Amino acid sequence: MLRLPDPSRRHRRREQALMFLLAAPALAVILALVVLPVGWLMGQSFTDGGLTLAHYRRIFGEDIYWRSFAQTFRIAGIVTVLALVLGYPVAYAASQLRRPWNVLILALVVLPFWTSVLVRAYAWLVLLQRTGVVNQALDRLGLVDEPLALIHNELGTIIATVHILLPFMIIPLTATMQNIPTDLLRAGASLGGSPLHLFLRIFLPLSVPGILAGSTLVFVLTLGFYITPELLGGGKVTMVSMLVSRNVELYNQWGAASAVGVVLLVGVLAIFAIVARAIPLDRILGQQ
Amino acid sequence: MANKQLTIFAVVLSALLPSLPASAGEQITFVSQGGAYQKAQTIAILDPTANKLGITINQDSAPDAWPIMRSQVASGKPTWDVVDTPTGNCIRGGEQGLVEKLDFDKLPNAAAMPPEYRNPYSVAYEFYSSVIGYSQKKYPDPASAPQSWKDFWDVKAYPGRRALRNHPFATLEAALMADGVAPDKLYPLDVERALRKLDEIKPHITVWWTSGAQSAQLLNDGEVDMIMAWNGRISALAKEGAKVAYTYNQGILQSTSLCILKGAPNRATALKFLDQAVDPVHQANLPLQIDYGPANPKAFDTNVIPAARVKELPSAPENASRQALMSYAWWSSAEGEAAEKRWLSFMQK
């Protein structure tokens, strides 16, 4: 919250030029690896030898596409909410505890990052299948008569996806929570606020930037999931990414697949535009 | 500049390696699907053919050759000569100008094979089958195990968890057989009828599998009790000691075929190779290495394959007669492609 003395206009301009120069290498990488390929993808989606809208007509004309998009966004929504509910307490603990406990928590959160998504999907297969660890335990405890269908459906896909994406929720949340001044909570307590009251009125609102950052990351990453639903969905989950590969196989044209990607990208950007209008995202995120 | 340097480098390299047979004699580039399957062919078919013809066979592998076939031919300078790929790719490739028409006058071995095992663009190379596999823990007595697609569909008489492949190939055929269509009267497929029959079993399908490895794991781990799977996957499990079995009854016999890319650099040699690849003895060598059946029925007359082994092979005459032969010509027709496109909307319903 340090306020710098208002610099002169010339000084400010020089500083901006310097900032731009510092950012230039990163911008160049983004241009080469993101902007150009996405532009190429968009161009492809309008061609199949000649210029055409056929790929888009197909997407908006056939039910399967909109069903897949609906399922993908629904799963992404569920995964985001679950990751927030599970991740918030962990982030809270990581931000409030002292060393070495906070370091230990974050280490445990980050550790699975070093395991491939494929391996983690198979691990869930071993845990959740009919003869898996979870069902055997439930059976021995006499809690179920019949093994539960925890996998080869949407549930299995959601469980594994939440697990894989949880760090993307916890890390931004923790970063935000660590920066919430404890003075505010102490001041609130000295004025007689109960712990619940302090949490709801001070801590939670101040952690909103972290919630938004984490939720955005998790939501967007879920939209692109492929291996997890393919392995754990049992054929009952068709995410948009799976449509992309199906279209390559069926139509033998990159354009047919590119169009699906473009529609997803535009859909996501549209959602952000609407959300940004409802919630002043840049102001909230800017507070950090 | 860089090209010139590369050329010089290549010249120097080839001078340093005079033993490289590439500069001597005829050669072709052969492409298959890699893994244990390609190794088995190398021993059974490729090495003996190379020796017999005195040619060099360079190998490449691609799990899905189709997009590469397209881009190689489109580039105008294909590097592949002969491709071993699901028969449908050869037919579709022929129709789209990606694959050479074969001159069967120059292919005596291939010309002697049954007409339904070849087409103007390709000749069958090996057979596998989509069969009914089941757990012997659940059905210890073969008499009480599902032995036809009708049984597979009968959830009352054969209680148990079921899995099918998440793909219309063979699945539509199975549905029609379950509905009473004879294995030799399947084509042209009545897609409506097949999908209606599949609607019946859909609520009872626990998993729609996508990869061969997954199908094996499902049966092995007891996740399902009966499954449509490729014969080689189930026999491999059984060999490892898993309590699983399968029947060739109403299996759907499928093949990969050999075809030559349009404008392939070594077409004449490729043709010679292709004929030797379906030579009865070379073909008979294949099942000694891996669980695939020879495509040339004459392989069974060579006495190379032990009688006990013959019984296990999908294309052995006795087994083949109990199965349906997949029509790749139908699947690559407009009707077949339309059926393939309908699959996802069936799955989502």
Coordinates of N, CA, C and O in Angstrom, one line a residue, chain B residues 117-217:
Chain B
Y117 N -10.7 -61.6 -49.6 CA -9.6 -61.2 -48.8 C -8.7 -60.2 -49.6 O -7.7 -59.8 -49.2
R118 N -9.2 -59.7 -50.7 CA -8.5 -58.7 -51.5 C -9.4 -57.7 -52.2 O -10.6 -58.0 -52.3
N119 N -8.9 -56.6 -52.7 CA -9.6 -55.6 -53.4 C -8.7 -55.0 -54.4 O -7.5 -55.3 -54.3
P120 N -9.1 -54.1 -55.3 CA -8.2 -53.6 -56.3 C -7.0 -52.9 -55.8 O -6.0 -52.8 -56.5
Y121 N -7.0 -52.5 -54.5 CA -5.9 -51.7 -54.0 C -5.1 -52.4 -53.0 O -4.0 -51.9 -52.6
S122 N -5.5 -53.5 -52.4 CA -4.8 -54.1 -51.3 C -5.1 -55.6 -51.2 O -6.1 -56.1 -51.7
V123 N -4.3 -56.2 -50.4 CA -4.5 -57.6 -50.1 C -4.3 -57.8 -48.6 O -3.5 -57.2 -48.0
A124 N -5.2 -58.7 -48.0 CA -5.2 -58.9 -46.6 C -3.8 -59.5 -46.2 O -3.2 -60.2 -46.9
Y125 N -3.4 -59.1 -45.0 CA -2.0 -59.4 -44.5 C -2.1 -60.2 -43.2 O -1.3 -61.2 -43.1
E126 N -3.0 -59.9 -42.4 CA -3.2 -60.7 -41.2 C -4.6 -60.5 -40.6 O -5.2 -59.5 -40.9
F127 N -5.0 -61.5 -39.8 CA -6.4 -61.4 -39.3 C -6.4 -61.3 -37.8 O -5.6 -62.0 -37.1
Y128 N -7.4 -60.6 -37.2 CA -7.7 -60.6 -35.8 C -9.2 -60.6 -35.7 O -9.9 -60.5 -36.7
S129 N -9.7 -60.8 -34.5 CA -11.1 -60.9 -34.4 C -11.7 -60.2 -33.2 O -11.0 -60.2 -32.1
S130 N -12.9 -59.6 -33.4 CA -13.6 -59.1 -32.2 C -14.5 -60.1 -31.6 O -15.5 -60.5 -32.3
V131 N -14.1 -60.7 -30.5 CA -14.8 -61.9 -30.0 C -15.5 -61.6 -28.6 O -15.3 -60.5 -28.0
I132 N -16.3 -62.5 -28.2 CA -16.9 -62.5 -26.9 C -15.9 -63.1 -25.9 O -15.6 -64.3 -26.0
G133 N -15.4 -62.3 -24.9 CA -14.5 -62.8 -23.9 C -15.3 -62.8 -22.6 O -16.2 -62.0 -22.4
Y134 N -14.9 -63.7 -21.7 CA -15.6 -63.7 -20.4 C -14.7 -64.2 -19.3 O -13.7 -64.8 -19.5
S135 N -15.1 -63.9 -18.1 CA -14.4 -64.3 -16.9 C -14.8 -65.7 -16.5 O -16.0 -66.0 -16.3
Q136 N -13.8 -66.5 -16.3 CA -14.1 -67.9 -15.9 C -14.4 -68.0 -14.4 O -15.0 -69.0 -13.9
K137 N -14.1 -66.9 -13.7 CA -14.5 -66.8 -12.2 C -16.0 -66.7 -12.2 O -16.7 -67.3 -11.3
K138 N -16.6 -65.9 -13.1 CA -18.0 -65.7 -13.1 C -18.7 -66.8 -13.8 O -19.8 -67.2 -13.4
Y139 N -18.2 -67.3 -14.9 CA -18.8 -68.4 -15.6 C -17.8 -69.6 -15.7 O -17.1 -69.7 -16.8
P140 N -17.7 -70.4 -14.7 CA -16.6 -71.4 -14.7 C -16.9 -72.5 -15.7 O -16.0 -73.1 -16.2
D141 N -18.2 -72.7 -16.0 CA -18.5 -73.8 -17.0 C -18.8 -73.2 -18.3 O -19.7 -72.3 -18.4
P142 N -18.1 -73.6 -19.4 CA -18.3 -73.0 -20.7 C -19.8 -73.1 -21.1 O -20.2 -72.2 -21.9
A143 N -20.5 -74.1 -20.7 CA -21.9 -74.2 -21.1 C -22.7 -73.1 -20.5 O -23.7 -72.7 -21.1
S144 N -22.3 -72.6 -19.4 CA -23.1 -71.5 -18.8 C -22.6 -70.1 -19.2 O -23.1 -69.1 -18.7
A145 N -21.5 -70.1 -20.0 CA -20.9 -68.8 -20.4 C -21.6 -68.3 -21.7 O -22.1 -69.1 -22.5
P146 N -21.6 -67.0 -21.9 CA -22.2 -66.5 -23.2 C -21.4 -67.0 -24.4 O -20.2 -66.9 -24.4
Q147 N -22.1 -67.5 -25.3 CA -21.4 -68.1 -26.5 C -21.9 -67.5 -27.8 O -21.4 -67.8 -28.9
S148 N -22.8 -66.5 -27.7 CA -23.2 -65.8 -28.9 C -23.6 -64.4 -28.5 O -23.7 -64.1 -27.3
W149 N -23.8 -63.5 -29.5 CA -24.2 -62.1 -29.2 C -25.6 -62.1 -28.6 O -25.9 -61.2 -27.8
K150 N -26.4 -63.1 -29.0 CA -27.7 -63.2 -28.4 C -27.6 -63.4 -26.9 O -28.3 -62.8 -26.1
D151 N -26.7 -64.3 -26.5 CA -26.4 -64.5 -25.0 C -25.9 -63.2 -24.4 O -26.3 -62.9 -23.3
F152 N -25.0 -62.5 -25.1 CA -24.4 -61.3 -24.6 C -25.5 -60.3 -24.3 O -25.4 -59.6 -23.3
W153 N -26.5 -60.3 -25.1 CA -27.6 -59.3 -25.0 C -28.6 -59.8 -23.9 O -29.5 -59.0 -23.5
D154 N -28.6 -61.0 -23.6 CA -29.6 -61.6 -22.7 C -29.2 -61.4 -21.2 O -28.5 -62.2 -20.6
V155 N -29.6 -60.3 -20.6 CA -29.1 -59.9 -19.3 C -29.8 -60.8 -18.2 O -29.3 -60.8 -17.1
K156 N -30.9 -61.4 -18.5 CA -31.5 -62.3 -17.5 C -30.8 -63.6 -17.4 O -30.5 -64.1 -16.3
A157 N -30.6 -64.3 -18.6 CA -30.0 -65.6 -18.6 C -28.6 -65.6 -18.2 O -28.0 -66.5 -17.7
Y158 N -27.9 -64.4 -18.6 CA -26.5 -64.3 -18.3 C -26.2 -63.0 -17.5 O -25.7 -62.0 -18.1
P159 N -26.5 -63.0 -16.2 CA -26.3 -61.8 -15.4 C -24.8 -61.6 -15.4 O -24.0 -62.5 -15.4
G160 N -24.5 -60.3 -15.3 CA -23.0 -60.0 -15.2 C -22.8 -58.6 -15.8 O -23.7 -58.0 -16.5
R161 N -21.6 -58.1 -15.5 CA -21.3 -56.7 -16.0 C -20.7 -56.8 -17.4 O -19.9 -57.8 -17.7
R162 N -21.0 -55.9 -18.3 CA -20.6 -56.0 -19.7 C -19.9 -54.8 -20.2 O -20.1 -53.7 -19.7
A163 N -19.0 -55.0 -21.1 CA -18.3 -53.9 -21.8 C -18.3 -54.1 -23.3 O -18.1 -55.3 -23.8
L164 N -18.4 -53.0 -24.0 CA -18.3 -53.1 -25.5 C -17.3 -52.0 -25.9 O -17.0 -51.1 -25.1
R165 N -16.9 -52.1 -27.2 CA -16.0 -51.1 -27.6 C -16.7 -49.8 -28.0 O -17.8 -49.8 -28.6
N166 N -16.1 -48.7 -27.6 CA -16.7 -47.3 -28.0 C -16.4 -47.0 -29.4 O -15.7 -46.0 -29.7
H167 N -16.9 -47.8 -30.3 CA -16.6 -47.6 -31.7 C -17.7 -48.4 -32.5 O -18.0 -49.5 -32.1
P168 N -18.1 -47.9 -33.6 CA -19.2 -48.7 -34.4 C -18.6 -49.9 -35.0 O -19.4 -50.9 -35.2
F169 N -17.3 -50.0 -35.4 CA -16.8 -51.1 -36.1 C -17.0 -52.4 -35.2 O -16.7 -52.4 -34.0
A170 N -17.6 -53.4 -35.8 CA -17.8 -54.7 -35.1 C -18.9 -54.6 -34.1 O -19.6 -55.6 -33.9
T171 N -19.1 -53.5 -33.5 CA -20.2 -53.3 -32.5 C -21.6 -53.4 -33.2 O -22.5 -54.1 -32.7
L172 N -21.7 -52.7 -34.3 CA -23.0 -52.8 -35.0 C -23.2 -54.2 -35.6 O -24.3 -54.7 -35.5
E173 N -22.2 -54.8 -36.0 CA -22.3 -56.2 -36.5 C -22.8 -57.1 -35.4 O -23.7 -57.9 -35.6
A174 N -22.2 -56.9 -34.2 CA -22.6 -57.8 -33.1 C -24.0 -57.6 -32.7 O -24.8 -58.5 -32.5
A175 N -24.5 -56.3 -32.8 CA -25.9 -56.0 -32.4 C -26.8 -56.7 -33.4 O -27.9 -57.2 -33.0
L176 N -26.5 -56.7 -34.7 CA -27.3 -57.3 -35.7 C -27.4 -58.8 -35.5 O -28.4 -59.5 -35.6
M177 N -26.2 -59.4 -35.2 CA -26.2 -60.9 -34.9 C -27.1 -61.2 -33.6 O -27.8 -62.2 -33.6
A178 N -27.0 -60.3 -32.6 CA -27.8 -60.5 -31.5 C -29.3 -60.4 -31.8 O -30.1 -61.1 -31.2
D179 N -29.6 -59.7 -32.9 CA -31.0 -59.5 -33.3 C -31.4 -60.6 -34.3 O -32.5 -60.5 -34.8
G180 N -30.5 -61.5 -34.5 CA -30.9 -62.7 -35.3 C -30.4 -62.7 -36.8 O -30.7 -63.6 -37.5
V181 N -29.6 -61.7 -37.2 CA -29.1 -61.7 -38.5 C -28.0 -62.7 -38.6 O -27.1 -62.8 -37.7
A182 N -27.9 -63.5 -39.7 CA -26.9 -64.5 -39.9 C -25.5 -63.8 -40.2 O -25.5 -62.8 -40.8
P183 N -24.4 -64.4 -39.7 CA -23.1 -63.8 -39.8 C -22.8 -63.5 -41.3 O -22.0 -62.6 -41.6
D184 N -23.3 -64.3 -42.2 CA -22.9 -64.1 -43.6 C -24.0 -63.2 -44.4 O -23.9 -63.0 -45.6
K185 N -24.9 -62.7 -43.6 CA -26.0 -61.8 -44.3 C -26.0 -60.4 -43.7 O -27.0 -59.8 -43.6
L186 N -24.9 -60.0 -43.1 CA -24.8 -58.7 -42.4 C -24.9 -57.5 -43.3 O -25.5 -56.5 -43.0
Y187 N -24.2 -57.6 -44.4 CA -24.0 -56.4 -45.3 C -24.9 -56.4 -46.4 O -25.3 -57.4 -47.0
P188 N -25.4 -55.1 -46.8 CA -25.2 -53.9 -46.1 C -25.8 -53.8 -44.8 O -27.0 -54.3 -44.6
L189 N -25.1 -53.2 -43.8 CA -25.7 -53.2 -42.4 C -27.0 -52.4 -42.3 O -27.1 -51.3 -42.9
D190 N -27.9 -52.9 -41.6 CA -29.1 -52.2 -41.3 C -28.8 -51.3 -40.0 O -29.0 -51.8 -38.9
V191 N -28.3 -50.1 -40.3 CA -27.8 -49.3 -39.2 C -28.9 -49.0 -38.1 O -28.7 -49.1 -36.9
E192 N -30.1 -48.7 -38.6 CA -31.2 -48.4 -37.7 C -31.5 -49.5 -36.8 O -31.6 -49.3 -35.6
R193 N -31.6 -50.7 -37.4 CA -31.9 -51.9 -36.6 C -30.8 -52.1 -35.6 O -31.0 -52.5 -34.4
A194 N -29.5 -52.0 -36.0 CA -28.4 -52.2 -35.1 C -28.4 -51.2 -33.9 O -28.2 -51.6 -32.8
L195 N -28.7 -50.0 -34.2 CA -28.7 -49.0 -33.1 C -29.9 -49.2 -32.2 O -29.8 -49.0 -31.0
R196 N -31.0 -49.7 -32.7 CA -32.2 -50.0 -31.9 C -31.8 -51.1 -30.9 O -32.1 -51.1 -29.7
K197 N -31.1 -52.1 -31.5 CA -30.7 -53.3 -30.6 C -29.7 -52.8 -29.6 O -29.7 -53.3 -28.5
L198 N -28.8 -51.9 -30.0 CA -27.8 -51.4 -29.0 C -28.5 -50.6 -27.9 O -28.0 -50.6 -26.8
D199 N -29.6 -49.9 -28.2 CA -30.3 -49.1 -27.2 C -30.7 -50.1 -26.1 O -30.8 -49.7 -24.9
E200 N -31.1 -51.3 -26.5 CA -31.6 -52.3 -25.5 C -30.5 -52.6 -24.5 O -30.7 -52.7 -23.3
I201 N -29.2 -52.8 -25.0 CA -28.2 -53.3 -24.1 C -27.4 -52.1 -23.4 O -26.8 -52.3 -22.3
K202 N -27.6 -50.9 -23.9 CA -26.9 -49.8 -23.4 C -26.9 -49.6 -21.9 O -25.9 -49.3 -21.3
P203 N -28.1 -49.6 -21.3 CA -28.2 -49.4 -19.8 C -27.3 -50.5 -19.1 O -27.0 -50.3 -17.9
H204 N -27.0 -51.6 -19.7 CA -26.3 -52.7 -19.0 C -24.8 -52.7 -19.3 O -24.1 -53.6 -18.9
I205 N -24.4 -51.7 -20.1 CA -23.0 -51.7 -20.4 C -22.3 -50.8 -19.4 O -22.6 -49.6 -19.2
T206 N -21.3 -51.4 -18.6 CA -20.6 -50.7 -17.6 C -19.6 -49.8 -18.2 O -19.4 -48.6 -17.8
V207 N -18.8 -50.3 -19.2 CA -17.8 -49.5 -19.8 C -17.8 -49.6 -21.3 O -18.0 -50.7 -21.8
W208 N -17.6 -48.5 -22.0 CA -17.4 -48.5 -23.4 C -15.9 -48.3 -23.5 O -15.4 -47.2 -23.3
W209 N -15.1 -49.3 -23.9 CA -13.7 -49.1 -23.9 C -13.1 -48.5 -25.2 O -13.8 -48.5 -26.2
T210 N -12.0 -47.9 -25.1 CA -11.4 -47.2 -26.2 C -10.1 -47.8 -26.7 O -9.7 -47.7 -27.8
S211 N -9.3 -48.4 -25.8 CA -8.0 -49.0 -26.2 C -8.0 -50.5 -25.9 O -8.6 -50.9 -24.9
G212 N -7.2 -51.2 -26.6 CA -7.1 -52.6 -26.4 C -6.6 -53.0 -25.0 O -7.0 -53.9 -24.4
A213 N -5.6 -52.2 -24.6 CA -5.0 -52.4 -23.2 C -6.1 -52.2 -22.2 O -6.2 -53.0 -21.2
Q214 N -7.0 -51.3 -22.4 CA -8.1 -51.0 -21.4 C -9.0 -52.2 -21.4 O -9.4 -52.7 -20.3
S215 N -9.3 -52.8 -22.6 CA -10.3 -53.9 -22.6 C -9.7 -55.1 -21.8 O -10.4 -55.8 -21.1
A216 N -8.4 -55.3 -21.9 CA -7.8 -56.4 -21.2 C -7.8 -56.2 -19.7 O -8.1 -57.1 -18.9
Q217 N -7.5 -54.9 -19.3 CA -7.5 -54.6 -17.9 C -8.9 -54.8 -17.3 O -9.0 -55.3 -16.2

